[in-house]
Coordinates of C-alpha atoms in Angstrom, one line a residue:
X1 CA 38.4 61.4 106.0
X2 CA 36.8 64.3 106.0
X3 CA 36.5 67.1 102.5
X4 CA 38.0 70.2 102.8
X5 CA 35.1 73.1 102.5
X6 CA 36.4 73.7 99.1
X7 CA 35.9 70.3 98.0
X8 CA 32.6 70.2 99.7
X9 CA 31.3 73.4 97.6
X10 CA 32.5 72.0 94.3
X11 CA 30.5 68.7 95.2
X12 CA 27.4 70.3 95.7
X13 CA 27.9 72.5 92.9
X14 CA 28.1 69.5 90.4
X15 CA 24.8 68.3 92.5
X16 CA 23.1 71.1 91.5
X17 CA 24.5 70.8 87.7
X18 CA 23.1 67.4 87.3
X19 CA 19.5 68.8 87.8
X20 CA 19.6 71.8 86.0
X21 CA 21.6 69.7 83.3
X22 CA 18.5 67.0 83.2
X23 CA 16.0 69.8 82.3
X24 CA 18.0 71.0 79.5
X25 CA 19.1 67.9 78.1
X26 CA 18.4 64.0 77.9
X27 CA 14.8 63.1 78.9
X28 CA 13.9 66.7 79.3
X29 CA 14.6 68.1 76.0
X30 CA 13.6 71.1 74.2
X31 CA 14.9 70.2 70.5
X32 CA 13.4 66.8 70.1
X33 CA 10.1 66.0 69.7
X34 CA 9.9 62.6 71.2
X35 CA 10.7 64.4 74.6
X36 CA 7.6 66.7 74.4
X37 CA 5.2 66.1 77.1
X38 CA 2.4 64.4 76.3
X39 CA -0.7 66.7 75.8
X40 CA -3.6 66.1 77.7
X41 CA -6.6 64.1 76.5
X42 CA -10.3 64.3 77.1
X43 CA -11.8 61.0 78.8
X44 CA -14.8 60.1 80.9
X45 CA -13.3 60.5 84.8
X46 CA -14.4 57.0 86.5
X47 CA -13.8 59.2 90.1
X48 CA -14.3 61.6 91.9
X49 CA -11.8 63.4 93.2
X50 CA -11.7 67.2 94.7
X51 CA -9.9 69.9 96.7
X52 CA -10.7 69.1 100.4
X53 CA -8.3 71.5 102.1
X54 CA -6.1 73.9 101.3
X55 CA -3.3 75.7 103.3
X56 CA -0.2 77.9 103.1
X57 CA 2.7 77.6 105.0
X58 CA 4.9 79.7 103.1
X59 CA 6.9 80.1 100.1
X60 CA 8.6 77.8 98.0
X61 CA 8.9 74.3 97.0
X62 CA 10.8 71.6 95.4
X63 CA 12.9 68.7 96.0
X64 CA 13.5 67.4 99.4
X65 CA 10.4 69.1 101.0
X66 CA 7.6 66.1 100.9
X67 CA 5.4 66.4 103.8
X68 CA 5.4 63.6 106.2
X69 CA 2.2 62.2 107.7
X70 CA 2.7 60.9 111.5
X71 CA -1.0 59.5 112.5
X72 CA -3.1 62.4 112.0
X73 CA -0.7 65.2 112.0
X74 CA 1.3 66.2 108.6
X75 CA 4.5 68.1 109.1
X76 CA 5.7 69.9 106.6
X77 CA 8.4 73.0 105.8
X78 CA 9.1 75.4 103.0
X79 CA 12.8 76.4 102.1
X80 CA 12.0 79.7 103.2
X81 CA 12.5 79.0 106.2
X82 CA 8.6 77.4 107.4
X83 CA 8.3 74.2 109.6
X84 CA 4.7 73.7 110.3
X85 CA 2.3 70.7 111.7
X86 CA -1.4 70.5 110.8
X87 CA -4.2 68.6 111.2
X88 CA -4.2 65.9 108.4
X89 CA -8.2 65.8 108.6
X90 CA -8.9 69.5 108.4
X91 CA -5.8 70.9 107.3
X92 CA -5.8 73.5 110.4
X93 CA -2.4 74.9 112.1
X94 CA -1.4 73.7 114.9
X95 CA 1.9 75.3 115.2
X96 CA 4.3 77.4 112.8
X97 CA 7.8 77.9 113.3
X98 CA 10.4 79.8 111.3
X99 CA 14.0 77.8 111.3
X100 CA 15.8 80.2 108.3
X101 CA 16.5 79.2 104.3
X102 CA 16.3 75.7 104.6
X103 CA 17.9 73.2 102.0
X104 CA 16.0 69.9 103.4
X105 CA 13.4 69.3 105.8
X106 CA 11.3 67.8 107.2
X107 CA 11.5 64.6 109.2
X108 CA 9.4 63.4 112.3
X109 CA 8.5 60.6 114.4
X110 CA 5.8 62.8 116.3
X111 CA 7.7 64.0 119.0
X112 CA 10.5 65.4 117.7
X113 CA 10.3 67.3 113.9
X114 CA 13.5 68.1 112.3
X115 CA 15.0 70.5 109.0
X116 CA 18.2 71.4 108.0
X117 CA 18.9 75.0 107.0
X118 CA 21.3 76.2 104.1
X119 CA 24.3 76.5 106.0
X120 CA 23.9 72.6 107.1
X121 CA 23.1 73.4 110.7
X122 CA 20.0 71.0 112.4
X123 CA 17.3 72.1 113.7
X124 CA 15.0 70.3 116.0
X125 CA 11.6 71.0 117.3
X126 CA 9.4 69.3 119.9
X127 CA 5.6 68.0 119.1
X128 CA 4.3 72.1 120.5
X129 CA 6.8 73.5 117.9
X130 CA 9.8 74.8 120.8
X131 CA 13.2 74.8 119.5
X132 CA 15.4 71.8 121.1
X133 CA 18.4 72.4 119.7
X134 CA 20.9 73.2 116.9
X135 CA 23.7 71.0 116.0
X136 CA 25.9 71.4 112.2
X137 CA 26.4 68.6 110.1
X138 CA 29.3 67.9 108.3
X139 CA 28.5 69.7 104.9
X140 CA 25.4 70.9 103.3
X141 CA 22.2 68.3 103.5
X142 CA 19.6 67.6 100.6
X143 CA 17.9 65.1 101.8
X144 CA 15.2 65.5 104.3
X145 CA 16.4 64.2 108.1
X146 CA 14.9 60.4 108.8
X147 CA 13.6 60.6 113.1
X148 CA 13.1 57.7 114.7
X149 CA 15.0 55.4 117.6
X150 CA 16.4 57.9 119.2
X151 CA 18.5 59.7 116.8
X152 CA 17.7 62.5 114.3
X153 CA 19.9 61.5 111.3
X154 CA 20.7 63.2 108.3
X155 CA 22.7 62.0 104.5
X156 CA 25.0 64.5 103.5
X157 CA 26.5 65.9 100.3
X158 CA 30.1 64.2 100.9
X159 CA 27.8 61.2 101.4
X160 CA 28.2 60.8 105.3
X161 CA 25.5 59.6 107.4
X162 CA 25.5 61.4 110.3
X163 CA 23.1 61.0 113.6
X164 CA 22.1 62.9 116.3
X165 CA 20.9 62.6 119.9
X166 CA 17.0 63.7 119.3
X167 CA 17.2 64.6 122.8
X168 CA 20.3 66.9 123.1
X169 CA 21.3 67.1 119.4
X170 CA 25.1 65.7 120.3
X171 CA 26.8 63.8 117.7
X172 CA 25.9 60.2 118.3
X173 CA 27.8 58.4 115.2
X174 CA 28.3 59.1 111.5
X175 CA 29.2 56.5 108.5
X176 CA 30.5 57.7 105.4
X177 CA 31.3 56.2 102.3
X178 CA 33.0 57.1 98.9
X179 CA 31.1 58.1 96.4
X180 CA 30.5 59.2 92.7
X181 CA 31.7 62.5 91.1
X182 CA 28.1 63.3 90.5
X183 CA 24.9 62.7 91.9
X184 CA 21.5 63.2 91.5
X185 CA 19.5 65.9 93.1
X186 CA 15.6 64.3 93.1
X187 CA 13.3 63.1 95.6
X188 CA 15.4 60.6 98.0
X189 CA 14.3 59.9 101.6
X190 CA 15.8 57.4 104.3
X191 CA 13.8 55.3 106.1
X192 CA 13.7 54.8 109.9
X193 CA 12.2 51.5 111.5
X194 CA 12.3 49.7 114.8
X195 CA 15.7 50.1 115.5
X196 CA 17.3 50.6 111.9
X197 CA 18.0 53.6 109.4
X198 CA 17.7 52.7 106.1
X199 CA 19.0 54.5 103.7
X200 CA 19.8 54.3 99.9
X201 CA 22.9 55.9 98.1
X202 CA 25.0 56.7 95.2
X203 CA 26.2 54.0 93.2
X204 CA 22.9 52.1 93.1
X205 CA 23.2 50.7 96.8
X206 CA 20.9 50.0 99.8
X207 CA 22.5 50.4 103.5
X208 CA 20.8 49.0 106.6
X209 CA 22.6 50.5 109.9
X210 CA 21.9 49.6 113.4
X211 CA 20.3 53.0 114.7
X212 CA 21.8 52.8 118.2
X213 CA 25.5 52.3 116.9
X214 CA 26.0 53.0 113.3
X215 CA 27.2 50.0 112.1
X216 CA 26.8 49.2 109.0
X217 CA 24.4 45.8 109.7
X218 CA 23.9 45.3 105.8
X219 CA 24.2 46.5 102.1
X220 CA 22.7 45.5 99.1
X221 CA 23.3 46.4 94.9
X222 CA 20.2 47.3 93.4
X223 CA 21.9 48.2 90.1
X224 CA 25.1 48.7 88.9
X225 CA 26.9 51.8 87.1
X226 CA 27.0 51.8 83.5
X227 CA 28.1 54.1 81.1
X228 CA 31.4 56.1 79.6
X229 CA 30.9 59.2 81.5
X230 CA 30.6 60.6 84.7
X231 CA 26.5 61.8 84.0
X232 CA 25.7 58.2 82.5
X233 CA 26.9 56.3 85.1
X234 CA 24.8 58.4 87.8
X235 CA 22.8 55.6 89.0
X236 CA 21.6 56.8 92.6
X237 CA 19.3 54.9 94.7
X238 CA 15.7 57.7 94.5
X239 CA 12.5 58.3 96.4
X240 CA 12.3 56.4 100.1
X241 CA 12.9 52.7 100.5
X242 CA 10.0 50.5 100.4
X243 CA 10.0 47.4 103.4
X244 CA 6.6 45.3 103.0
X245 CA 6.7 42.1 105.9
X246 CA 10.4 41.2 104.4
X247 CA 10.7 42.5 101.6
X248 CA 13.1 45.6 100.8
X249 CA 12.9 47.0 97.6
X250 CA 14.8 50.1 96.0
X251 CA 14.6 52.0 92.9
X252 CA 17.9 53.6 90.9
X253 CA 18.1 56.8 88.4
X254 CA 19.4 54.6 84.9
X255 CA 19.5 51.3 87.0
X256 CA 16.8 48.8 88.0
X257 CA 14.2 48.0 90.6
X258 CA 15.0 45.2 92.8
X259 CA 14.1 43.8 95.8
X260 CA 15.6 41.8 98.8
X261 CA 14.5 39.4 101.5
X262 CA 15.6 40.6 105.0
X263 CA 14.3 37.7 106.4
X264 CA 17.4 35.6 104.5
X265 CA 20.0 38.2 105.3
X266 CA 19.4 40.8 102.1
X267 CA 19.4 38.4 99.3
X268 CA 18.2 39.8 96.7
X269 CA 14.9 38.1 95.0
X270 CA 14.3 39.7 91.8
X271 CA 15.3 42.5 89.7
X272 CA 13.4 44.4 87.0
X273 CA 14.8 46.5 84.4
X274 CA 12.4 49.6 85.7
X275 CA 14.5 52.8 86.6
X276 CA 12.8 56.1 88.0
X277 CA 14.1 59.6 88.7
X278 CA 11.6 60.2 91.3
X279 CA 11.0 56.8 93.7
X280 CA 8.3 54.2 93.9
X281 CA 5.6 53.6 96.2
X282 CA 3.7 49.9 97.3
X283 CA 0.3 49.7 98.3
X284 CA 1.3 46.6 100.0
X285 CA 0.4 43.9 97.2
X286 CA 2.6 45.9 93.9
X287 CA 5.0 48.3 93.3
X288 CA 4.3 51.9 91.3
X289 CA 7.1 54.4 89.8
X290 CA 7.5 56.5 86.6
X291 CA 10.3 56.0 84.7
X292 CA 12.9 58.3 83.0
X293 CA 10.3 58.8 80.3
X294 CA 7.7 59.0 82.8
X295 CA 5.7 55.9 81.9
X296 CA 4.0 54.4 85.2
X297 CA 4.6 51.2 86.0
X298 CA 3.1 48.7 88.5
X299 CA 5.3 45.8 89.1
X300 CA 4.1 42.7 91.7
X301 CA 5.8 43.1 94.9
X302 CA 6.8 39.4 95.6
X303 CA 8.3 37.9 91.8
X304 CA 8.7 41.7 89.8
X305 CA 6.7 40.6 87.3
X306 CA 5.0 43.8 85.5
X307 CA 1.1 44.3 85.9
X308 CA 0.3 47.1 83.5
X309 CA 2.3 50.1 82.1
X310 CA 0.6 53.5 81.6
X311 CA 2.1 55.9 78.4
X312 CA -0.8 58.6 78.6
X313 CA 1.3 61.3 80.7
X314 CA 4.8 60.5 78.6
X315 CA 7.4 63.6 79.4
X316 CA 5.2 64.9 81.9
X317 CA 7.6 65.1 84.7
X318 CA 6.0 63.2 87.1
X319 CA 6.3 63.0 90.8
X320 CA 6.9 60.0 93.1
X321 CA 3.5 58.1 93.1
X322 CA 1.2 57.3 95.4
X323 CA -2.0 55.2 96.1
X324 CA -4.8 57.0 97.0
X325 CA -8.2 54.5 97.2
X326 CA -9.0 52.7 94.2
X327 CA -6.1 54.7 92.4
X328 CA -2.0 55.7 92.0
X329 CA -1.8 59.7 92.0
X330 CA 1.1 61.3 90.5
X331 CA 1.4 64.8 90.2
X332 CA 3.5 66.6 86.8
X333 CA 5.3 69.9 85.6
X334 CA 1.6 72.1 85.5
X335 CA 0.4 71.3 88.2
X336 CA -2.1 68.6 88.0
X337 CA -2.6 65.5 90.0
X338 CA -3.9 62.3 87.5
X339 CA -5.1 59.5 89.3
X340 CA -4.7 56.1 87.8
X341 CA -6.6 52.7 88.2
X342 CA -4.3 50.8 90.5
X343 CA -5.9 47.4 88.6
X344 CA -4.7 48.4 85.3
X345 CA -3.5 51.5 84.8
X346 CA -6.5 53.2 83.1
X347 CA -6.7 57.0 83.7
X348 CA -9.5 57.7 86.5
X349 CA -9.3 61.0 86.8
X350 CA -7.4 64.3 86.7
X351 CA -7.0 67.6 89.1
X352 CA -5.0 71.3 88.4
X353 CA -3.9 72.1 92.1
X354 CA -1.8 75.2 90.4
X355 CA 1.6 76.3 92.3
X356 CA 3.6 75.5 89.3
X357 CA 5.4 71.8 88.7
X358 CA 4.4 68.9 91.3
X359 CA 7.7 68.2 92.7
X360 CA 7.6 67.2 96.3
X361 CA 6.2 63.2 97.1
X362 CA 2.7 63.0 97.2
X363 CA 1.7 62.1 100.2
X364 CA -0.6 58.9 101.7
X365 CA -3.4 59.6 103.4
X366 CA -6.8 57.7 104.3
X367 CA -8.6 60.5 103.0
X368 CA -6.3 60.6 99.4
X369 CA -3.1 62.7 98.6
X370 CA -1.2 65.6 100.1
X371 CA 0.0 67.6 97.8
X372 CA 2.8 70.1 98.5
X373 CA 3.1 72.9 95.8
X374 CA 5.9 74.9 94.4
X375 CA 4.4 78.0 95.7
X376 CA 4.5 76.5 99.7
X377 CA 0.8 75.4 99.8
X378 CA -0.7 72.1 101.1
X379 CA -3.7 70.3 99.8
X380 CA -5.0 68.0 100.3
X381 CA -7.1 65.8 97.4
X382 CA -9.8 63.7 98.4
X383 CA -10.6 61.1 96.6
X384 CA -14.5 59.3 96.3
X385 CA -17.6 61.1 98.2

């Protein structure tokens, strides 16, 4: 059933309270001391890390605007309106284009690059940067569009999953299901793959859906909701789903990290009593997040069992993580990007990229991390000679 527009608006308005509300309260807290962030310590850097590129694209920043890397070209958008694609290598331009206020982008598979603006409408782009088409969702969109298999699909705020032809922009199929009175407005990213959208959601749970159709082909619990209100029981699934061989793993706000073997139908294989804000990242062998304290943890991807823990950047705000050579980068709240040993944990080395907080995802490359900062630039930190 679909929300009247009125109910729509007070949902997303309650979105927006629960991130304003975590920065004044809770982990983010002025008043108490144990929520301070950690103050930077002096240390012997063990790499070498540096500015290779740098490029603006616009204005703006935050939430739901991590670049994505497709081969050698990063596309990226600002919520002024920017969708751009660049040269990973080089950082050069290939193309600019300028969609309007946008309130989630972007999402590609290389051929076809999609945002969504403010007023929920879709916009699509082809690999030169033309305009394909516009088609509206059903309410506003926070969550960047996952392209892939034919479909452009995007998670809404009345939690419908809706998908659209990548080729005409019609209405292909949409699921929806019911969800909490609040959610969580953080890093969250779906996940396309050969011939499935995966996407996690409110209420701590992982859905697998047949791209072509929209059926619902599985769903999973990472955690459950606990609590006596509506804030403590927020336990929404964060950052991108991780799938390593057949392995699925997700990550919940107040909940758990746990993972699940596709290979015998989603049954889940372990759970660990790690929660993040922000998502998790593999490098293929463990598992990295911070947690609502914003300890980083590196967790073995096939039995859960922690590797090493990492206290140093406590409070700091930290991004999603994400391995970069020898290291895990996370970015924080002023702008610097530490780099930690992906062994054990040990602080390698540190970097201010400036643009205020590190919000967006850093982003994977073979030449280190992208970094997208709050004032619409791209960088991109290399990492060894």
């Amino acid at each position: 059933m679909s929300m009247r527009p009125s109910s729509r608006l007070f949902r997303a308005a309650l979105v927006g309270l629960v991130a304003v509300g975590l920065s004044g309260c809770g982990m983010f807290s002025q008043t108490d001391a144990r929520f301070d962030p950690a103050p930077l310590t002096d240390y012997a850097p063990s790499l070498a890390v540096s500015a290779r590129w740098s490029t603006s694209i616009g204005s703006g920043g935050g939430y739901g605007f991590s670049p994505e890397l497709v081969g050698d070209t990063l596309y990226a958008a600002t919520p002024s309106g920017t969708v751009a694609a660049l040269n990973a290598s080089s950082g050069a331009l290939h193309w600019r284009a300028d969609a309007g206020a946008l309130s989630a982008g972007v999402g590609s598979d290389g051929r076809v690059v999609a945002v969504v603006t403010q007023t929920g409408m879709v916009v699509a782009y082809d690999a030169q940067g033309k305009e394909l088409w516009r088609s509206q969702a059903a309410s506003a969109v926070n969550v960047p569009p996952a392209v892939g298999n034919g479909i452009v699909a995007v998670r809404t705020t009345d939690y419908r999953i809706q998908a659209f032809d990548a080729a005409t922009g019609k209405l292909r199929w949409n699921v929806q299901r019911p969800g909490p009175a609040l959610a969580l407005r953080t890093s969250i990213r779906m996940l396309s793959v050969p011939n499935l959208l995966i996407a996690g959601m409110p209420n701590g749970r992982l859905m697998v859906i047949d791209a072509a159709s929209g059926a619902v082909r599985w769903e999973g619990s990472v955690s459950a909701s606990r609590g006596a209100s509506d804030l403590e029981r927020i336990t929404d699934v964060v950052g991108a789903p991780v799938i390593v061989g057949p392995a699925l793993c997700g990550v919940s706000y107040q909940g758990r990290t746990t993972c699940f073997d596709v290979s015998q139908g989603g049954r889940a294989v372990w759970s660990a009593d790690v929660s993040s804000s922000t998502g998790m990242n593999t490098d293929g062998q463990r598992l990295y997040m911070a947690d609502g304290r914003d300890t980083v943890h590196a967790l073995d991807l096939h039995d859960g069992h922690e590797l090493w823990k990492q206290a140093a950047l406590l409070n700091r705000r930290l991004s999603a993580p994400a391995p970069a050579g020898a290291a895990v980068a996370v970015g924080d709240f002023e702008g610097y990007v530490h780099f930690l040993s992906r062994d054990n944990g040990a602080l390698m080395a540190r970097l201010q990229v400036g643009g205020g907080p590190v919000v967006s995802a850093l982003v994977p490359t073979p030449r280190g991390v992208v970094v997208q900062t709050g004032d619409g630039k791209l960088i991109l930190v290399g990492v060894g000679g």
